[in-house]
Tab-separated table of C-alpha atoms in Angstrom:
chain	number	residue	atom	x	y	z
A	277	UNK	CA	98.140	-16.298	53.066
A	278	UNK	CA	95.575	-13.460	52.987
A	279	UNK	CA	92.041	-14.399	52.015
A	280	UNK	CA	90.969	-13.854	48.424
A	281	UNK	CA	88.590	-10.895	48.109
A	282	UNK	CA	86.006	-13.165	46.450
A	283	UNK	CA	85.549	-15.234	49.616
A	284	UNK	CA	85.231	-12.333	52.026
A	285	UNK	CA	81.844	-12.001	53.735
A	286	UNK	CA	79.324	-9.466	52.532
A	287	UNK	CA	79.320	-5.880	53.758
A	288	UNK	CA	76.300	-5.417	56.041
A	289	UNK	CA	73.679	-2.785	55.285
A	290	UNK	CA	73.878	-0.272	58.134
A	291	UNK	CA	71.540	2.688	58.650
A	292	UNK	CA	72.761	6.250	58.451
A	293	UNK	CA	74.212	7.548	61.724
A	294	UNK	CA	71.933	9.109	64.294
A	295	UNK	CA	73.879	12.371	64.278
A	296	UNK	CA	72.279	13.957	67.365
A	297	UNK	CA	72.985	10.796	69.354
A	298	UNK	CA	76.546	10.521	68.059
A	299	UNK	CA	77.246	14.196	68.756
A	300	UNK	CA	75.986	13.799	72.335
A	301	UNK	CA	78.560	11.135	73.221
A	302	UNK	CA	81.196	12.409	75.661
A	303	UNK	CA	84.763	12.988	74.532
A	304	UNK	CA	87.805	12.329	76.692
A	305	UNK	CA	90.656	13.278	74.430
A	306	UNK	CA	93.705	11.094	75.008
A	307	UNK	CA	96.085	13.770	73.765
A	308	UNK	CA	97.568	11.812	70.881
A	309	UNK	CA	99.491	13.940	68.411
A	310	UNK	CA	98.732	14.356	64.725
A	311	UNK	CA	101.204	12.573	62.446
A	312	UNK	CA	101.664	12.958	58.669
A	313	UNK	CA	100.907	9.771	56.767
A	314	UNK	CA	103.750	10.667	54.385
A	315	UNK	CA	106.072	9.200	57.040
A	316	UNK	CA	104.687	5.732	56.361
A	317	UNK	CA	106.360	3.321	53.974
A	318	UNK	CA	104.928	1.061	51.275
A	319	UNK	CA	102.375	-0.398	50.818
A	320	UNK	CA	100.856	2.926	51.949
A	321	UNK	CA	100.628	5.770	49.464
A	322	UNK	CA	99.510	9.302	50.310
A	323	UNK	CA	97.536	11.388	47.860
A	324	UNK	CA	95.983	14.452	49.573
A	325	UNK	CA	93.052	14.685	47.187
A	326	UNK	CA	91.647	18.056	48.227
A	327	UNK	CA	95.027	19.744	48.070
A	328	UNK	CA	95.586	18.381	44.569
A	329	UNK	CA	92.164	19.767	43.581
A	330	UNK	CA	93.211	23.211	44.764
A	331	UNK	CA	90.566	23.581	47.452
A	332	UNK	CA	91.306	26.669	49.598
A	333	UNK	CA	92.856	26.020	53.011
A	334	UNK	CA	94.074	22.491	52.356
A	335	UNK	CA	97.487	21.102	53.274
A	336	UNK	CA	99.677	18.904	51.090
A	337	UNK	CA	99.692	15.863	53.384
A	338	UNK	CA	97.242	13.681	55.301
A	339	UNK	CA	97.558	14.031	59.082
A	340	UNK	CA	95.903	11.594	61.516
A	341	UNK	CA	96.145	10.799	65.217
A	342	UNK	CA	98.954	8.448	66.168
A	343	UNK	CA	96.565	5.599	66.945
A	344	UNK	CA	94.991	5.973	63.506
A	345	UNK	CA	98.439	6.092	61.900
A	346	UNK	CA	99.438	2.805	63.526
A	347	UNK	CA	96.122	1.166	62.609
A	348	UNK	CA	96.468	2.233	58.968
A	349	UNK	CA	99.950	0.741	58.809
A	350	UNK	CA	98.502	-2.514	60.166
A	351	UNK	CA	95.755	-2.392	57.524
A	352	UNK	CA	98.278	-1.946	54.720
A	353	UNK	CA	100.434	-4.781	56.028
A	354	UNK	CA	97.413	-7.108	56.145
A	355	UNK	CA	96.453	-6.651	52.493
A	356	UNK	CA	97.161	-9.383	49.914
A	357	UNK	CA	100.454	-9.173	48.001
A	358	UNK	CA	100.285	-6.609	45.234
A	359	UNK	CA	97.560	-4.548	46.919
A	360	UNK	CA	98.309	-1.219	48.612
A	361	UNK	CA	96.444	1.412	50.597
A	362	UNK	CA	96.027	5.014	49.426
A	363	UNK	CA	95.257	7.657	52.058
A	364	UNK	CA	93.233	10.472	50.483
A	365	UNK	CA	92.354	12.652	53.465
A	366	UNK	CA	92.646	12.741	57.228
A	367	UNK	CA	92.606	15.725	59.563
A	368	UNK	CA	90.693	18.511	57.844
A	369	UNK	CA	90.776	22.212	58.782
A	370	UNK	CA	87.383	23.689	59.620
A	371	UNK	CA	87.487	26.084	56.679
A	372	UNK	CA	87.902	23.150	54.287
A	373	UNK	CA	84.943	21.371	55.879
A	374	UNK	CA	82.864	24.532	55.466
A	375	UNK	CA	83.897	24.849	51.822
A	376	UNK	CA	82.941	21.245	51.052
A	377	UNK	CA	79.604	21.533	52.839
A	378	UNK	CA	78.661	24.810	51.163
A	379	UNK	CA	79.763	23.625	47.719
A	380	UNK	CA	77.839	20.350	47.871
A	381	UNK	CA	74.753	22.032	49.316
A	382	UNK	CA	74.755	24.598	46.512
A	383	UNK	CA	75.100	21.843	43.896
A	384	UNK	CA	72.192	19.873	45.373
A	385	UNK	CA	70.028	22.992	45.633
A	386	UNK	CA	70.679	23.772	41.965
A	387	UNK	CA	69.781	20.227	40.918
A	388	UNK	CA	66.787	19.900	43.267
A	389	UNK	CA	65.159	23.317	43.752
A	390	UNK	CA	62.070	21.626	45.203
A	391	UNK	CA	63.880	20.678	48.434
A	392	UNK	CA	63.107	22.678	51.566
A	393	UNK	CA	65.899	23.741	53.929
A	394	UNK	CA	65.597	20.681	56.163
A	395	UNK	CA	65.630	18.218	53.272
A	396	UNK	CA	68.512	20.061	51.641
A	397	UNK	CA	70.516	19.831	54.860
A	398	UNK	CA	69.814	16.102	55.158
A	399	UNK	CA	70.892	15.424	51.579
A	400	UNK	CA	74.085	17.411	52.078
A	401	UNK	CA	74.898	15.701	55.361
A	402	UNK	CA	74.672	12.322	53.646
A	403	UNK	CA	78.126	12.986	52.175
A	404	UNK	CA	79.578	15.957	54.116
A	405	UNK	CA	79.116	16.414	57.854
A	406	UNK	CA	78.128	19.773	59.288
A	407	UNK	CA	81.198	21.967	59.908
A	408	UNK	CA	81.754	22.267	63.652
A	409	UNK	CA	84.608	23.266	65.929
A	410	UNK	CA	82.503	22.635	69.041
A	411	UNK	CA	84.676	20.764	71.537
A	412	UNK	CA	81.635	18.675	72.486
A	413	UNK	CA	80.658	17.791	68.900
A	414	UNK	CA	83.408	18.446	66.331
A	415	UNK	CA	83.267	17.449	62.689
A	416	UNK	CA	84.791	13.937	62.421
A	417	UNK	CA	87.676	14.992	60.174
A	418	UNK	CA	88.596	17.844	62.528
A	419	UNK	CA	89.540	15.276	65.197
A	420	UNK	CA	92.179	13.422	63.192
A	421	UNK	CA	90.196	10.235	63.779
A	422	UNK	CA	88.397	10.181	60.416
A	423	UNK	CA	90.234	9.049	57.304
A	424	UNK	CA	89.387	8.574	53.629
A	425	UNK	CA	91.124	5.673	51.895
A	426	UNK	CA	91.067	3.443	48.851
A	427	UNK	CA	93.043	0.517	47.421
A	428	UNK	CA	95.617	0.370	44.642
A	429	UNK	CA	97.646	-2.200	42.745
A	430	UNK	CA	101.385	-2.773	43.020
A	431	UNK	CA	102.260	0.243	40.867
A	432	UNK	CA	99.830	2.604	42.574
A	433	UNK	CA	96.887	2.491	40.162
A	434	UNK	CA	93.651	2.813	42.184
A	435	UNK	CA	91.377	-0.212	42.085
A	436	UNK	CA	87.871	0.146	40.689
A	437	UNK	CA	85.599	0.897	43.664
A	438	UNK	CA	82.490	1.647	41.605
A	439	UNK	CA	82.502	5.414	42.090
A	440	UNK	CA	85.053	8.136	42.427
A	441	UNK	CA	86.157	9.312	45.847
A	442	UNK	CA	83.635	11.849	47.188
A	443	UNK	CA	81.091	11.119	44.454
A	444	UNK	CA	77.747	12.098	45.998
A	445	UNK	CA	75.580	9.381	44.450
A	446	UNK	CA	73.725	6.334	45.842
A	447	UNK	CA	76.356	3.987	44.376
A	448	UNK	CA	78.862	5.466	46.849
A	449	UNK	CA	77.019	3.773	49.721
A	450	UNK	CA	79.378	1.104	50.985
A	451	UNK	CA	76.985	-1.852	50.586
A	452	UNK	CA	75.501	-0.687	47.278
A	453	UNK	CA	76.839	-3.685	45.357
A	454	UNK	CA	75.762	-6.255	47.937
A	455	UNK	CA	72.916	-7.576	45.803
A	456	UNK	CA	72.147	-10.772	43.941
A	457	UNK	CA	72.525	-9.874	40.285
A	458	UNK	CA	75.809	-8.266	39.308
A	459	UNK	CA	77.751	-8.166	36.070
A	460	UNK	CA	81.462	-8.992	35.969
A	461	UNK	CA	82.628	-5.453	36.641
A	462	UNK	CA	80.165	-4.993	39.506
A	463	UNK	CA	81.366	-8.216	41.139
A	464	UNK	CA	84.925	-6.945	40.947
A	465	UNK	CA	83.860	-3.662	42.544
A	466	UNK	CA	81.975	-5.531	45.263
A	467	UNK	CA	85.027	-7.647	46.048
A	468	UNK	CA	87.310	-4.602	46.182
A	469	UNK	CA	84.964	-2.888	48.613
A	470	UNK	CA	84.736	-6.030	50.734
A	471	UNK	CA	88.517	-6.228	50.924
A	472	UNK	CA	88.868	-2.599	52.010
A	473	UNK	CA	85.960	-2.804	54.459
A	474	UNK	CA	87.162	-5.995	56.150
A	475	UNK	CA	90.783	-4.867	56.343
A	476	UNK	CA	89.794	-1.585	57.981
A	477	UNK	CA	87.219	-3.061	60.364
A	478	UNK	CA	89.652	-5.766	61.473
A	479	UNK	CA	91.929	-3.000	62.765
A	480	UNK	CA	89.102	-1.369	64.722
A	481	UNK	CA	87.763	1.191	62.253
A	482	UNK	CA	84.075	1.773	61.643
A	483	UNK	CA	82.628	2.847	58.304
A	484	UNK	CA	80.230	5.635	57.376
A	485	UNK	CA	77.547	3.673	55.448
A	486	UNK	CA	77.036	6.354	52.793
A	487	UNK	CA	80.737	6.505	51.845
A	488	UNK	CA	82.784	3.415	50.983
A	489	UNK	CA	85.991	5.449	51.489
A	490	UNK	CA	85.261	6.987	54.933
A	491	UNK	CA	86.382	5.240	58.117
A	492	UNK	CA	86.612	6.389	61.739
A	493	UNK	CA	88.695	5.417	64.747
A	494	UNK	CA	88.442	7.117	68.136
A	495	UNK	CA	86.003	9.902	67.228
A	496	UNK	CA	82.309	10.241	68.112
A	497	UNK	CA	81.149	8.528	64.918
A	498	UNK	CA	83.355	5.545	65.771
A	499	UNK	CA	81.978	5.443	69.307
A	500	UNK	CA	78.438	5.617	67.939
A	501	UNK	CA	78.811	2.759	65.463
A	502	UNK	CA	80.910	0.567	67.748
A	503	UNK	CA	78.638	1.016	70.776
A	504	UNK	CA	81.310	2.596	72.978
A	505	UNK	CA	80.348	5.017	75.747
A	506	UNK	CA	82.785	7.766	74.768
A	507	UNK	CA	85.176	9.005	72.118
A	508	UNK	CA	88.956	9.346	72.446
A	509	UNK	CA	89.487	12.233	70.020
A	510	UNK	CA	88.131	15.770	70.170
A	511	UNK	CA	89.054	18.733	67.939
A	512	UNK	CA	92.719	18.762	66.971
A	513	UNK	CA	95.056	21.317	65.444
A	514	UNK	CA	98.385	21.086	63.703
A	515	UNK	CA	101.347	22.213	65.738
A	516	UNK	CA	102.862	25.409	64.357
A	517	UNK	CA	106.131	27.062	65.230
A	518	UNK	CA	104.173	30.071	66.517
A	519	UNK	CA	102.086	27.933	68.885
A	520	UNK	CA	105.160	26.028	69.988
A	521	UNK	CA	107.063	29.201	70.872
A	522	UNK	CA	104.059	30.596	72.703
A	523	UNK	CA	103.890	27.468	74.870
A	524	UNK	CA	107.633	27.496	75.517
A	525	UNK	CA	107.804	31.202	76.341
A	526	UNK	CA	104.473	31.535	78.116
């Protein structure tokens, strides 16, 4: 029987990533293909959040590398009866990353006009990584190794995780509710986060400490947090019929 969320160990408080160090880790791409999570069966549900919000350049599915796909299926199968996994985002086109970064930065600048450029960049990067197509240091979501997920009940209703997905507030930090005095609702949120965190980490994922929903497998951020010498995933692109024909006829 799966463990009850209430007896799961606490989520550790991890520091923010050292981005320059993470971005300097070498990448030896293993060539895994991108797969749509819509192929997966219950208890996985796919809700491409950015597409549903109408953000320009999004696609109406969540693509991930094959190794990530298989690990997510294992996560879903490990959850207690009546609990499912919702995939909210995976591989992200560069233009979507740029849109998210620019939009959040503008919102922070409007709310905090006293911030200088460096501080504004740091605050933005807390929740959205710098857009990059650099083969040596790509944005995590551009690799297909980063994924955003949450939990749901048996009929697909998302569990209470304390904040909304992509909410840029301190309460979104994964370990925010790991404190002594909590009310009943906060304890429930803490237990839900513990369940998601432990299920994902057991299958090899690492978590971005500022986002309870963001996990990595195979990319530079994963290598950084797991102490590995290199990443397995570099920049990836969806296969198109045009690219396929060019390869076949080239």
